[in-house]
Coordinates of C-alpha atoms and ligand atoms in Angstrom, one line a residue:
X1 CA -204.8 -124.2 -113.2
X2 CA -208.3 -123.7 -111.7
X3 CA -210.1 -126.2 -109.6
X4 CA -208.6 -129.6 -109.3
X5 CA -204.9 -129.6 -109.8
X6 CA -203.8 -132.9 -111.2
X7 CA -200.2 -133.8 -110.8
X8 CA -198.4 -136.8 -112.4
X9 CA -200.1 -140.1 -112.8
X10 CA -201.7 -141.6 -109.6
X11 CA -201.7 -138.4 -107.6
X12 CA -204.0 -135.6 -107.0
X13 CA -202.9 -132.5 -105.2
X14 CA -204.7 -129.8 -103.2
X15 CA -208.1 -129.1 -104.6
X16 CA -209.6 -125.6 -104.1
X17 CA -213.0 -125.5 -102.3
X18 CA -215.8 -125.5 -104.9
X19 CA -216.8 -122.0 -106.0
X20 CA -213.6 -120.2 -105.0
X21 CA -212.0 -119.1 -108.2
X22 CA -208.6 -117.6 -107.6
X23 CA -207.8 -114.2 -108.8
X24 CA -205.9 -114.8 -112.0
X25 CA -202.3 -113.9 -111.5
X26 CA -200.9 -112.5 -114.7
X27 CA -197.3 -112.3 -115.7
X28 CA -196.5 -110.4 -118.9
X29 CA -192.8 -110.7 -119.8
X30 CA -191.0 -109.0 -122.6
X31 CA -187.5 -109.2 -124.1
X32 CA -186.1 -106.2 -126.0
X33 CA -187.1 -106.5 -129.7
X34 CA -183.9 -107.2 -131.6
X35 CA -182.6 -105.3 -134.6
X36 CA -182.7 -107.2 -137.8
X37 CA -179.6 -105.5 -139.3
X38 CA -177.9 -108.8 -138.5
X39 CA -178.5 -112.4 -137.4
X40 CA -179.2 -113.3 -133.8
X41 CA -176.0 -114.0 -131.7
X42 CA -175.2 -115.3 -128.3
X43 CA -175.7 -112.0 -126.6
X44 CA -179.3 -111.7 -127.7
X45 CA -179.7 -115.4 -126.9
X46 CA -178.6 -114.7 -123.4
X47 CA -181.6 -112.3 -122.8
X48 CA -184.0 -114.5 -124.6
X49 CA -183.1 -117.7 -122.7
X50 CA -183.2 -116.0 -119.4
X51 CA -186.7 -114.6 -120.2
X52 CA -187.8 -118.0 -121.4
X53 CA -186.7 -119.6 -118.2
X54 CA -188.5 -117.0 -116.1
X55 CA -191.7 -117.4 -118.2
X56 CA -191.5 -121.2 -117.7
X57 CA -191.1 -120.7 -113.9
X58 CA -194.2 -118.5 -113.8
X59 CA -196.1 -121.1 -115.8
X60 CA -195.1 -123.7 -113.2
X61 CA -196.5 -121.4 -110.5
X62 CA -199.8 -121.4 -112.3
X63 CA -199.6 -117.8 -113.4
X64 CA -201.2 -116.8 -116.7
X65 CA -198.1 -116.0 -118.7
X66 CA -197.8 -113.9 -121.8
X67 CA -194.2 -114.0 -123.0
X68 CA -193.3 -111.7 -125.9
X69 CA -190.2 -111.3 -128.0
X70 CA -189.8 -110.0 -131.5
X71 CA -187.8 -107.8 -133.9
X72 CA -187.2 -104.1 -134.3
X73 CA -187.3 -103.5 -138.1
X74 CA -187.2 -99.8 -138.8
X75 CA -184.6 -97.1 -138.8
X76 CA -181.4 -96.1 -140.5
X77 CA -179.4 -99.1 -139.3
X78 CA -181.8 -101.6 -141.0
X79 CA -182.2 -99.5 -144.1
X80 CA -178.3 -99.3 -144.4
X81 CA -178.0 -103.1 -143.9
X82 CA -180.7 -103.7 -146.6
X83 CA -179.0 -101.4 -149.0
X84 CA -175.6 -103.0 -148.4
X85 CA -177.2 -106.3 -149.6
X86 CA -179.0 -104.6 -152.5
X87 CA -182.3 -105.4 -151.0
X88 CA -185.5 -103.5 -150.2
X89 CA -185.8 -103.0 -146.4
X90 CA -188.9 -105.1 -146.2
X91 CA -187.3 -108.0 -148.1
X92 CA -184.3 -107.8 -145.9
X93 CA -186.3 -107.9 -142.7
X94 CA -188.5 -110.7 -144.0
X95 CA -185.4 -112.7 -144.6
X96 CA -183.5 -111.9 -141.3
X97 CA -186.5 -112.4 -139.1
X98 CA -186.5 -116.0 -140.1
X99 CA -183.1 -116.5 -138.5
X100 CA -184.4 -115.2 -135.2
X101 CA -187.5 -117.4 -135.3
X102 CA -185.3 -120.5 -136.2
X103 CA -182.7 -119.8 -133.5
X104 CA -185.4 -119.3 -130.8
X105 CA -187.1 -122.5 -131.9
X106 CA -183.7 -124.4 -131.5
X107 CA -183.2 -122.9 -128.1
X108 CA -186.7 -124.0 -127.1
X109 CA -187.9 -120.5 -126.5
X110 CA -191.6 -120.7 -125.5
X111 CA -192.8 -117.2 -126.5
X112 CA -196.5 -116.7 -126.8
X113 CA -196.2 -114.0 -129.5
X114 CA -193.5 -112.7 -131.8
X115 CA -193.9 -109.1 -132.7
X116 CA -192.4 -107.4 -135.8
X117 CA -192.5 -103.6 -135.8
X118 CA -193.4 -103.6 -139.5
X119 CA -196.7 -105.3 -138.8
X120 CA -199.9 -103.2 -139.4
X121 CA -201.0 -103.8 -135.7
X122 CA -197.8 -102.0 -134.6
X123 CA -198.1 -99.1 -137.0
X124 CA -201.6 -98.5 -135.8
X125 CA -200.6 -98.7 -132.1
X126 CA -197.6 -96.3 -132.6
X127 CA -199.7 -93.8 -134.5
X128 CA -202.4 -93.9 -131.9
X129 CA -200.0 -93.6 -129.0
X130 CA -198.0 -90.8 -130.4
X131 CA -201.1 -88.9 -131.6
X132 CA -202.3 -89.0 -128.0
X133 CA -199.0 -87.4 -126.9
X134 CA -199.2 -84.8 -129.7
X135 CA -202.8 -84.0 -128.7
X136 CA -201.7 -83.6 -125.1
X137 CA -199.3 -80.9 -126.2
X138 CA -196.0 -82.8 -125.5
X139 CA -194.8 -82.8 -129.1
X140 CA -193.6 -79.7 -131.0
X141 CA -191.7 -78.9 -134.2
X142 CA -188.1 -77.7 -134.1
X143 CA -184.6 -78.1 -135.6
X144 CA -182.0 -80.6 -134.3
X145 CA -178.4 -80.7 -135.0
X146 CA -176.1 -83.1 -133.3
X147 CA -173.6 -86.0 -133.6
X148 CA -175.3 -89.2 -134.5
X149 CA -174.2 -92.9 -134.3
X150 CA -176.2 -95.0 -136.7
X151 CA -175.4 -98.2 -134.9
X152 CA -176.9 -96.9 -131.7
X153 CA -179.6 -94.9 -133.4
X154 CA -178.8 -92.3 -130.9
X155 CA -177.3 -88.7 -130.6
X156 CA -174.2 -88.0 -128.5
X157 CA -172.6 -84.8 -127.1
X158 CA -168.9 -84.1 -127.8
X159 CA -168.1 -85.0 -124.2
X160 CA -169.7 -88.4 -124.5
X161 CA -167.5 -89.4 -127.5
X162 CA -164.3 -91.5 -127.0
X163 CA -161.5 -90.3 -129.3
X164 CA -164.2 -88.6 -131.4
X165 CA -166.1 -91.9 -131.9
X166 CA -169.2 -93.5 -130.6
X167 CA -168.5 -94.8 -127.0
X168 CA -170.3 -98.0 -127.6
X169 CA -169.5 -99.0 -131.2
X170 CA -166.3 -97.1 -131.7
X171 CA -167.6 -96.0 -135.1
X172 CA -167.4 -92.4 -136.4
X173 CA -170.4 -90.3 -135.6
X174 CA -172.1 -88.1 -138.2
X175 CA -173.1 -84.5 -138.0
X176 CA -176.9 -84.4 -138.5
X177 CA -179.2 -81.4 -138.8
X178 CA -182.9 -82.0 -139.3
X179 CA -186.2 -80.3 -139.0
X180 CA -188.2 -82.6 -136.9
X181 CA -190.6 -83.0 -134.0
X182 CA -189.5 -83.1 -130.4
X183 CA -190.9 -84.8 -127.4
X184 CA -190.9 -82.6 -124.2
X185 CA -189.0 -85.1 -122.1
X186 CA -187.8 -82.2 -120.0
X187 CA -191.4 -81.7 -118.7
X188 CA -191.3 -85.1 -117.0
X189 CA -188.3 -84.7 -114.7
X190 CA -190.3 -84.3 -111.5
X191 CA -193.0 -86.8 -112.4
X192 CA -190.4 -89.4 -113.1
X193 CA -188.6 -88.7 -109.8
X194 CA -192.0 -89.0 -108.1
X195 CA -192.7 -92.3 -109.9
X196 CA -189.4 -93.8 -108.8
X197 CA -190.0 -92.5 -105.3
X198 CA -193.4 -94.2 -105.2
X199 CA -192.2 -97.4 -106.9
X200 CA -188.9 -98.3 -105.3
X201 CA -188.8 -101.8 -106.9
X202 CA -189.7 -100.8 -110.4
X203 CA -186.1 -101.1 -111.7
X204 CA -183.9 -103.9 -110.5
X205 CA -181.1 -104.3 -109.4
X206 CA -181.0 -101.3 -107.2
X207 CA -177.8 -100.1 -108.8
X208 CA -179.6 -99.7 -112.1
X209 CA -182.5 -97.9 -110.5
X210 CA -179.9 -95.5 -109.2
X211 CA -178.4 -95.1 -112.7
X212 CA -181.8 -94.2 -114.0
X213 CA -182.3 -91.7 -111.2
X214 CA -178.8 -90.3 -112.1
X215 CA -179.9 -89.7 -115.7
X216 CA -183.0 -87.9 -114.6
X217 CA -181.3 -85.8 -111.9
X218 CA -178.7 -84.8 -114.4
X219 CA -181.4 -82.9 -116.4
X220 CA -183.5 -84.2 -119.3
X221 CA -183.4 -82.6 -122.7
X222 CA -186.2 -82.8 -125.2
X223 CA -185.8 -85.5 -127.8
X224 CA -186.1 -85.3 -131.5
X225 CA -188.6 -88.1 -132.4
X226 CA -189.1 -87.9 -136.1
X227 CA -186.9 -88.1 -139.3
X228 CA -187.3 -86.8 -142.8
X229 CA -183.9 -88.1 -144.1
X230 CA -185.3 -91.6 -144.9
X231 CA -188.7 -93.2 -145.2
X232 CA -188.2 -96.6 -143.5
X233 CA -190.3 -96.0 -140.4
X234 CA -193.8 -95.6 -139.1
X235 CA -195.4 -92.5 -140.8
X236 CA -196.2 -89.6 -138.5
X237 CA -200.0 -89.3 -138.6
X238 CA -200.1 -85.5 -138.5
X239 CA -197.3 -84.8 -141.0
X240 CA -196.6 -87.0 -144.1
X241 CA -193.1 -85.8 -144.6
X242 CA -191.9 -87.5 -141.4
X243 CA -191.5 -91.0 -140.0
X244 CA -191.0 -91.8 -136.3
X245 CA -187.5 -92.2 -135.0
X246 CA -186.9 -95.9 -134.5
X247 CA -186.7 -95.9 -130.7
X248 CA -190.0 -94.0 -130.5
X249 CA -191.7 -96.7 -132.4
X250 CA -189.9 -99.7 -130.9
X251 CA -190.7 -99.1 -127.3
X252 CA -194.4 -99.1 -128.0
X253 CA -194.3 -102.7 -129.2
X254 CA -194.9 -103.7 -125.6
X255 CA -198.3 -102.1 -125.7
X256 CA -199.1 -103.2 -129.3
X257 CA -198.8 -106.9 -128.3
X258 CA -201.4 -106.6 -125.6
X259 CA -203.9 -104.9 -128.0
X260 CA -203.2 -101.2 -127.5
X261 CA -205.4 -99.1 -129.8
X262 CA -207.6 -102.2 -130.5
X263 CA -208.7 -103.9 -127.4
X264 CA -208.7 -101.8 -124.2
X265 CA -209.9 -104.7 -122.1
X266 CA -206.9 -106.7 -123.0
X267 CA -204.5 -103.9 -122.3
X268 CA -206.2 -103.4 -118.9
X269 CA -205.7 -107.2 -118.1
X270 CA -202.1 -107.4 -119.1
X271 CA -200.5 -104.0 -118.8
X272 CA -200.3 -103.8 -115.0
X273 CA -198.5 -107.1 -115.1
X274 CA -195.7 -106.0 -117.5
X275 CA -192.1 -107.0 -116.8
X276 CA -189.4 -105.9 -119.1
X277 CA -186.1 -107.8 -119.2
X278 CA -183.4 -105.8 -120.9
X279 CA -179.6 -105.4 -121.2
X280 CA -177.8 -102.5 -119.5
X281 CA -177.2 -100.9 -122.9
X282 CA -180.8 -99.8 -123.2
X283 CA -181.5 -98.7 -119.7
X284 CA -182.0 -95.0 -120.5
X285 CA -184.6 -95.8 -123.2
X286 CA -186.6 -98.1 -120.9
X287 CA -186.1 -96.4 -117.5
X288 CA -186.3 -92.7 -118.6
X289 CA -187.9 -92.3 -122.0
X290 CA -190.4 -95.1 -121.9
X291 CA -192.0 -94.2 -118.6
X292 CA -192.2 -90.5 -119.6
X293 CA -193.8 -91.5 -122.9
X294 CA -196.4 -93.5 -121.1
X295 CA -197.1 -90.7 -118.8
X296 CA -197.5 -88.3 -121.7
X297 CA -199.9 -90.7 -123.5
X298 CA -202.0 -91.2 -120.4
X299 CA -200.8 -94.9 -119.8
X300 CA -199.3 -96.1 -116.5
X301 CA -195.6 -96.8 -116.9
X302 CA -194.6 -100.5 -116.8
X303 CA -194.2 -101.5 -113.2
X304 CA -191.1 -103.6 -113.5
X305 CA -187.9 -103.5 -115.5
X306 CA -185.1 -105.9 -114.8
X307 CA -181.6 -104.9 -116.2
X308 CA -179.0 -107.5 -116.8
X309 CA -175.3 -107.2 -117.6
X310 CA -173.4 -108.2 -120.6
X311 CA -171.8 -111.4 -121.8
X312 CA -168.2 -110.8 -122.4
X313 CA -165.5 -112.6 -124.2
X314 CA -162.2 -112.3 -122.5
X315 CA -163.5 -109.4 -120.5
X316 CA -164.6 -107.3 -123.5
X317 CA -168.0 -106.5 -124.8
X318 CA -168.7 -107.9 -128.1
X319 CA -165.4 -107.2 -129.7
X320 CA -162.7 -109.4 -128.3
X321 CA -161.8 -112.4 -130.4
X322 CA -161.4 -116.0 -129.4
X323 CA -160.6 -119.2 -131.0
X324 CA -163.8 -120.4 -132.5
X325 CA -165.3 -123.8 -132.9
X326 CA -169.0 -123.2 -133.5
X327 CA -170.0 -121.9 -136.8
X328 CA -166.4 -121.1 -137.8
X329 CA -163.8 -122.7 -140.0
X330 CA -161.7 -124.6 -137.5
X331 CA -159.7 -122.2 -135.4
X332 CA -160.6 -118.9 -137.0
X333 CA -161.0 -116.1 -134.4
X334 CA -164.6 -114.9 -134.0
X335 CA -166.4 -112.0 -132.3
X336 CA -169.1 -112.6 -129.8
X337 CA -171.6 -111.2 -132.3
X338 CA -170.6 -113.8 -134.8
X339 CA -171.4 -116.7 -132.5
X340 CA -174.6 -118.1 -133.8
X341 CA -176.9 -119.7 -131.2
X342 CA -177.9 -122.4 -133.8
X343 CA -174.3 -123.4 -134.3
X344 CA -173.8 -123.7 -130.5
X345 CA -176.9 -125.9 -130.2
X346 CA -175.6 -128.0 -133.0
X347 CA -172.2 -128.4 -131.3
X348 CA -173.2 -128.8 -127.6
X349 CA -176.9 -129.5 -127.5
X350 CA -179.7 -127.2 -126.4
X351 CA -179.6 -128.1 -122.7
X352 CA -175.8 -127.3 -122.5
X353 CA -176.3 -123.9 -124.1
X354 CA -179.3 -122.9 -122.0
X355 CA -177.8 -124.2 -118.8
X356 CA -174.5 -122.3 -119.3
X357 CA -176.2 -119.1 -120.0
X358 CA -178.5 -119.4 -117.0
X359 CA -176.0 -120.8 -114.5
X360 CA -172.7 -119.1 -115.2
X361 CA -173.7 -115.5 -115.8
X362 CA -175.6 -114.1 -112.8
X363 CA -178.4 -111.9 -114.1
X364 CA -177.5 -108.3 -113.3
X365 CA -173.6 -108.7 -113.6
X366 CA -171.4 -109.1 -116.6
X367 CA -170.1 -112.6 -117.1
X368 CA -167.8 -114.5 -119.4
X369 CA -168.9 -116.6 -122.3
X370 CA -166.6 -119.3 -123.5
X371 CA -166.8 -122.7 -125.2
X372 CA -164.7 -124.0 -122.4
X373 CA -167.3 -122.7 -119.9
X374 CA -170.2 -124.5 -121.7
X375 CA -168.3 -127.8 -121.7
X376 CA -167.0 -127.5 -118.1
X377 CA -170.4 -126.7 -116.8
X378 CA -172.2 -129.3 -118.8
X379 CA -169.8 -132.0 -117.8
X380 CA -169.9 -131.1 -114.1
X381 CA -173.6 -130.5 -113.6
X382 CA -175.5 -132.2 -116.4
X383 CA -173.3 -135.2 -117.4
X384 CA -171.9 -135.9 -113.9
X385 CA -174.4 -134.8 -111.3
X386 CA -177.8 -135.1 -112.9
X387 CA -177.0 -137.5 -115.7
X388 CA -175.3 -139.9 -113.3
X389 CA -178.0 -139.8 -110.8
X390 CA -180.6 -140.7 -113.4
X391 CA -178.5 -143.3 -115.1
X392 CA -177.4 -145.0 -111.8
X393 CA -180.9 -145.1 -110.3
X394 CA -182.4 -146.5 -113.5
X395 CA -179.6 -149.2 -113.7
X396 CA -180.1 -150.3 -110.1
X397 CA -183.9 -150.3 -110.4
X398 CA -183.3 -152.6 -113.3
X399 CA -181.0 -155.0 -111.4
X400 CA -182.6 -155.0 -108.0
X401 CA -186.3 -154.2 -108.6
X402 CA -187.0 -155.8 -112.0
X403 CA -187.2 -152.4 -113.6
X404 CA -190.2 -151.2 -111.6
X405 CA -189.6 -148.1 -109.5
X406 CA -190.4 -148.3 -105.8
X407 CA -192.3 -145.6 -104.0
X408 CA -190.3 -143.2 -101.8
X409 CA -190.2 -143.4 -98.0
X410 CA -192.2 -141.1 -95.8
X411 CA -191.1 -137.5 -95.5
X412 CA -190.7 -137.6 -91.7
X413 CA -187.1 -137.9 -90.6
X414 CA -186.1 -138.2 -94.3
X415 CA -183.0 -136.2 -95.1
X416 CA -183.8 -136.1 -98.8
X417 CA -187.3 -134.9 -98.2
X418 CA -185.9 -132.1 -96.0
X419 CA -183.3 -131.3 -98.8
X420 CA -186.1 -131.2 -101.4
X421 CA -188.2 -128.8 -99.4
X422 CA -185.1 -126.5 -98.8
X423 CA -184.4 -126.6 -102.5
X424 CA -187.9 -125.7 -103.4
X425 CA -187.9 -122.8 -101.0
X426 CA -184.5 -121.5 -102.2
X427 CA -185.4 -121.9 -105.8
X428 CA -188.7 -120.1 -105.4
X429 CA -187.0 -117.2 -103.6
X430 CA -184.3 -117.0 -106.3
X431 CA -186.7 -116.9 -109.2
X432 CA -188.7 -114.2 -107.3
X433 CA -185.4 -112.1 -107.2
X434 CA -184.8 -113.0 -110.9
X435 CA -181.7 -114.9 -110.0
X436 CA -181.8 -118.1 -112.1
X437 CA -178.2 -119.0 -111.3
X438 CA -179.1 -119.2 -107.6
X439 CA -182.3 -121.3 -108.3
X440 CA -180.2 -123.8 -110.2
X441 CA -177.5 -123.8 -107.6
X442 CA -180.2 -124.7 -105.0
X443 CA -181.6 -127.4 -107.3
X444 CA -178.2 -129.0 -107.9
X445 CA -177.5 -129.1 -104.1
X446 CA -180.5 -131.4 -104.0
X447 CA -179.0 -133.6 -106.7
X448 CA -175.7 -133.6 -104.8
X449 CA -177.6 -134.8 -101.6
X450 CA -179.2 -137.6 -103.5
X451 CA -175.9 -138.7 -105.0
X452 CA -174.3 -138.7 -101.6
X453 CA -177.2 -140.8 -100.1
X454 CA -176.7 -143.4 -102.9
X455 CA -173.0 -143.5 -102.3
X456 CA -173.5 -144.0 -98.6
X457 CA -176.2 -146.7 -99.0
X458 CA -174.6 -148.5 -102.1
X459 CA -177.9 -150.2 -103.1
X460 CA -176.1 -151.8 -106.0
X461 CA -174.2 -154.0 -103.5
X462 CA -177.2 -154.9 -101.3
X463 CA -179.7 -157.7 -101.6
X464 CA -183.2 -156.7 -102.9
X465 CA -185.5 -155.8 -100.1
X466 CA -187.3 -152.9 -98.3
X467 CA -184.1 -151.0 -97.6
X468 CA -183.0 -151.0 -101.2
X469 CA -186.6 -150.0 -102.2
X470 CA -186.5 -147.1 -99.8
X471 CA -183.2 -145.8 -101.0
X472 CA -184.2 -146.1 -104.7
X473 CA -187.7 -144.7 -104.1
X474 CA -186.2 -141.7 -102.4
X475 CA -183.8 -141.2 -105.3
X476 CA -186.6 -141.5 -107.9
X477 CA -188.6 -138.9 -106.0
X478 CA -185.6 -136.5 -106.0
X479 CA -185.3 -137.0 -109.7
X480 CA -189.0 -136.2 -110.1
X481 CA -188.8 -133.0 -108.0
X482 CA -185.5 -132.0 -109.7
X483 CA -187.2 -132.4 -113.1
X484 CA -189.8 -129.9 -112.0
X485 CA -187.4 -127.4 -110.6
X486 CA -185.0 -127.6 -113.5
X487 CA -187.6 -127.5 -116.2
X488 CA -187.4 -123.8 -116.8
X489 CA -183.7 -124.2 -117.5
X490 CA -183.3 -127.5 -119.3
X491 CA -186.8 -128.5 -120.5
X492 CA -185.7 -131.2 -123.0
X493 CA -183.5 -133.1 -120.6
X494 CA -185.8 -133.2 -117.7
X495 CA -188.8 -134.1 -119.8
X496 CA -186.9 -137.1 -120.9
X497 CA -186.0 -138.0 -117.3
X498 CA -189.7 -137.6 -116.5
X499 CA -190.6 -140.1 -119.3
X500 CA -188.0 -142.6 -118.2
X501 CA -189.3 -142.5 -114.7
X502 CA -192.6 -143.8 -116.1
X503 CA -194.5 -140.6 -115.3
X504 CA -197.1 -139.3 -117.7
X505 CA -197.4 -135.8 -119.1
X506 CA -194.3 -133.7 -118.5
X507 CA -192.9 -131.5 -115.8
X508 CA -194.3 -128.5 -117.6
X509 CA -197.9 -129.7 -116.8
X510 CA -197.3 -129.5 -113.0
X511 CA -198.0 -126.8 -110.6
X512 CA -195.8 -125.5 -107.8
X513 CA -195.5 -125.7 -104.9
X514 CA -198.1 -128.5 -104.6
X515 CA -196.5 -130.9 -107.1
X516 CA -193.1 -130.6 -105.6
X517 CA -194.4 -131.9 -102.2
X518 CA -192.5 -135.0 -101.1
X519 CA -194.3 -138.3 -101.9
X520 CA -195.5 -137.6 -105.5
X521 CA -193.6 -140.5 -107.1
X522 CA -196.3 -143.2 -106.9
X523 CA -194.0 -146.3 -107.2
X524 CA -194.9 -149.2 -109.4
X525 CA -194.0 -147.5 -112.6
X526 CA -191.6 -149.1 -115.2
X527 CA -188.4 -147.2 -115.2
X528 CA -186.4 -147.1 -118.4
X529 CA -182.6 -146.9 -118.5
X530 CA -182.0 -145.7 -122.0
X531 CA -178.7 -144.4 -123.3
X532 CA -176.9 -141.8 -121.2
X533 CA -178.9 -138.6 -121.2
X534 CA -176.1 -136.2 -121.1
X535 CA -173.0 -137.9 -122.6
X536 CA -169.8 -136.2 -121.5
X537 CA -168.3 -133.7 -123.9
X538 CA -164.6 -133.7 -124.7
X539 CA -163.1 -130.8 -122.7
Ligands
LIG601 N1 -183.8 -102.8 -130.9 C1 -183.2 -102.4 -129.7 C2 -184.1 -102.7 -128.5 C3 -185.5 -102.1 -128.6 S1 -186.5 -102.6 -127.3 C4 -187.9 -101.7 -127.4 C5 -181.9 -103.0 -129.5 N2 -181.7 -104.1 -130.2 S2 -180.4 -105.1 -130.1 O1 -180.5 -106.1 -131.2 O2 -179.2 -104.2 -130.2 O3 -180.5 -105.8 -128.8 C6 -180.0 -105.3 -127.6 C7 -180.3 -106.3 -126.5 O4 -179.6 -107.5 -126.8 C8 -179.6 -105.9 -125.2 O5 -180.3 -105.0 -124.4 C9 -179.4 -107.3 -124.5 O6 -180.7 -107.6 -124.0 C10 -179.1 -108.1 -125.7 N3 -177.6 -108.2 -125.9 C11 -176.9 -107.8 -126.9 N4 -175.6 -108.1 -126.7 C12 -175.4 -108.6 -125.5 C13 -174.4 -109.1 -124.8 N5 -173.1 -109.2 -125.2 N6 -174.7 -109.7 -123.5 C14 -175.9 -109.7 -123.1 N7 -176.9 -109.2 -123.7 C15 -176.7 -108.6 -124.9 O7 -181.1 -102.5 -128.7

């Protein structure tokens, strides 16, 4: 926010001197675009929720955020899924994309744009981008034969197969031979190594950067980038008989969405601020192919890729079964890919699902998903810690202060003010490192400190007076600050706390760090008790 920064009611925070407009800090964040061969599942929700929380945090910081997600709609895999349902590919994708949009709305995903690769803007950008590579001499015609997995939309060598099958999907691979166009990836080995040398932070965590370097050092082979065996793709502008290979069109979506081929100024504003959040399964595409493609087309590679691990069920990726509750008939076993985010939200509530995904699976490592995990985490952190604090404070404000919240005590010598500033600093550092679970841990330590202070002071037993006011005012102030810090994770729940505290607007209208400074709760506001915010779930 430029100029006066207005916090919650009754309080203004740091005002910039007139005439000093800050340089706009931009944050362009992308998720992978998801295949529409099937409906969204909890694995794709994991990436999307994490990206959403990160986007929200940057909005709190006052950055100009552009948060993109979308769907990858071309290729053999989608064409096969459509055919299996006796539908034209476009009709199939139109139908499936709705399920993504609905699921993301239920999960309160705050994307600024939703890109579909079948849109004309994308076709235009892909053709422009690849024509530039062609004109630069990095695309040539040739014959390709190899072992292809349709689920991956990728070729494998004999050695990479496991028992003769795709190492990721376990499905049989097919022998393919095609006349198609190749991208001279091999010409970019040294340039990629130089890029990684000059940009040590561009892939995080470090282990994933090393994995990318390993691929490059292992030697890069040219890639076949067009197909003639089907028509469901972006047409190759210089040869009608071909469409682009799906990965070659998909990656370019990140440029399409900021106006590539249509609005150079917009690209120049957003592209240097691009951050891709991806799963570890698509590292090679984003950390080897994509930067080389950008180099070939004369575009700077995206400066930041964050690679996360996988949600597992019982230690296995996507395949292990478990006893299902959500979206299943009673106790039927389900696969992770069958767990629909919408059904989870229905069963546990949006805050419980978001919080579990952000808090229990550290970004960068693999982690376990389970219904028991959602319930245990929800009961411990949301029902017990945060919910109890909010409920208890509102009840005692009702009984001891006539329902009107007192102002907090001064920051000096105040343990909770100190704890709040420690939490803000720790959370800020954690989000900077893309470690949402640590940011939430730090925030919940502050909640724990406020609960401990209340336990020690027992204001419910004391007579009304300045001491009770001080204790309750401090607790209300903690609830205000926690609502800000936890807003990226559980926007619904903390917006309701905010409202019950009598504050206007919502946590999302605030700016950090100024609005998290101790003393923002003005006092004199009517505090509403309401029904329990986070009722306990049956374990
Ligand atoms: N369409 C490509 C991506 C193109 S990006 C230019 C694709 N789509 S996908 O639908 O298969 O989605 C893959 C992404 O979904 C992963 O990179 C990851 O972000 C997310 N996940 C899918 N399963 C997952 C888990 N089990 N756990 C965590 N994330 C998972 O690949």
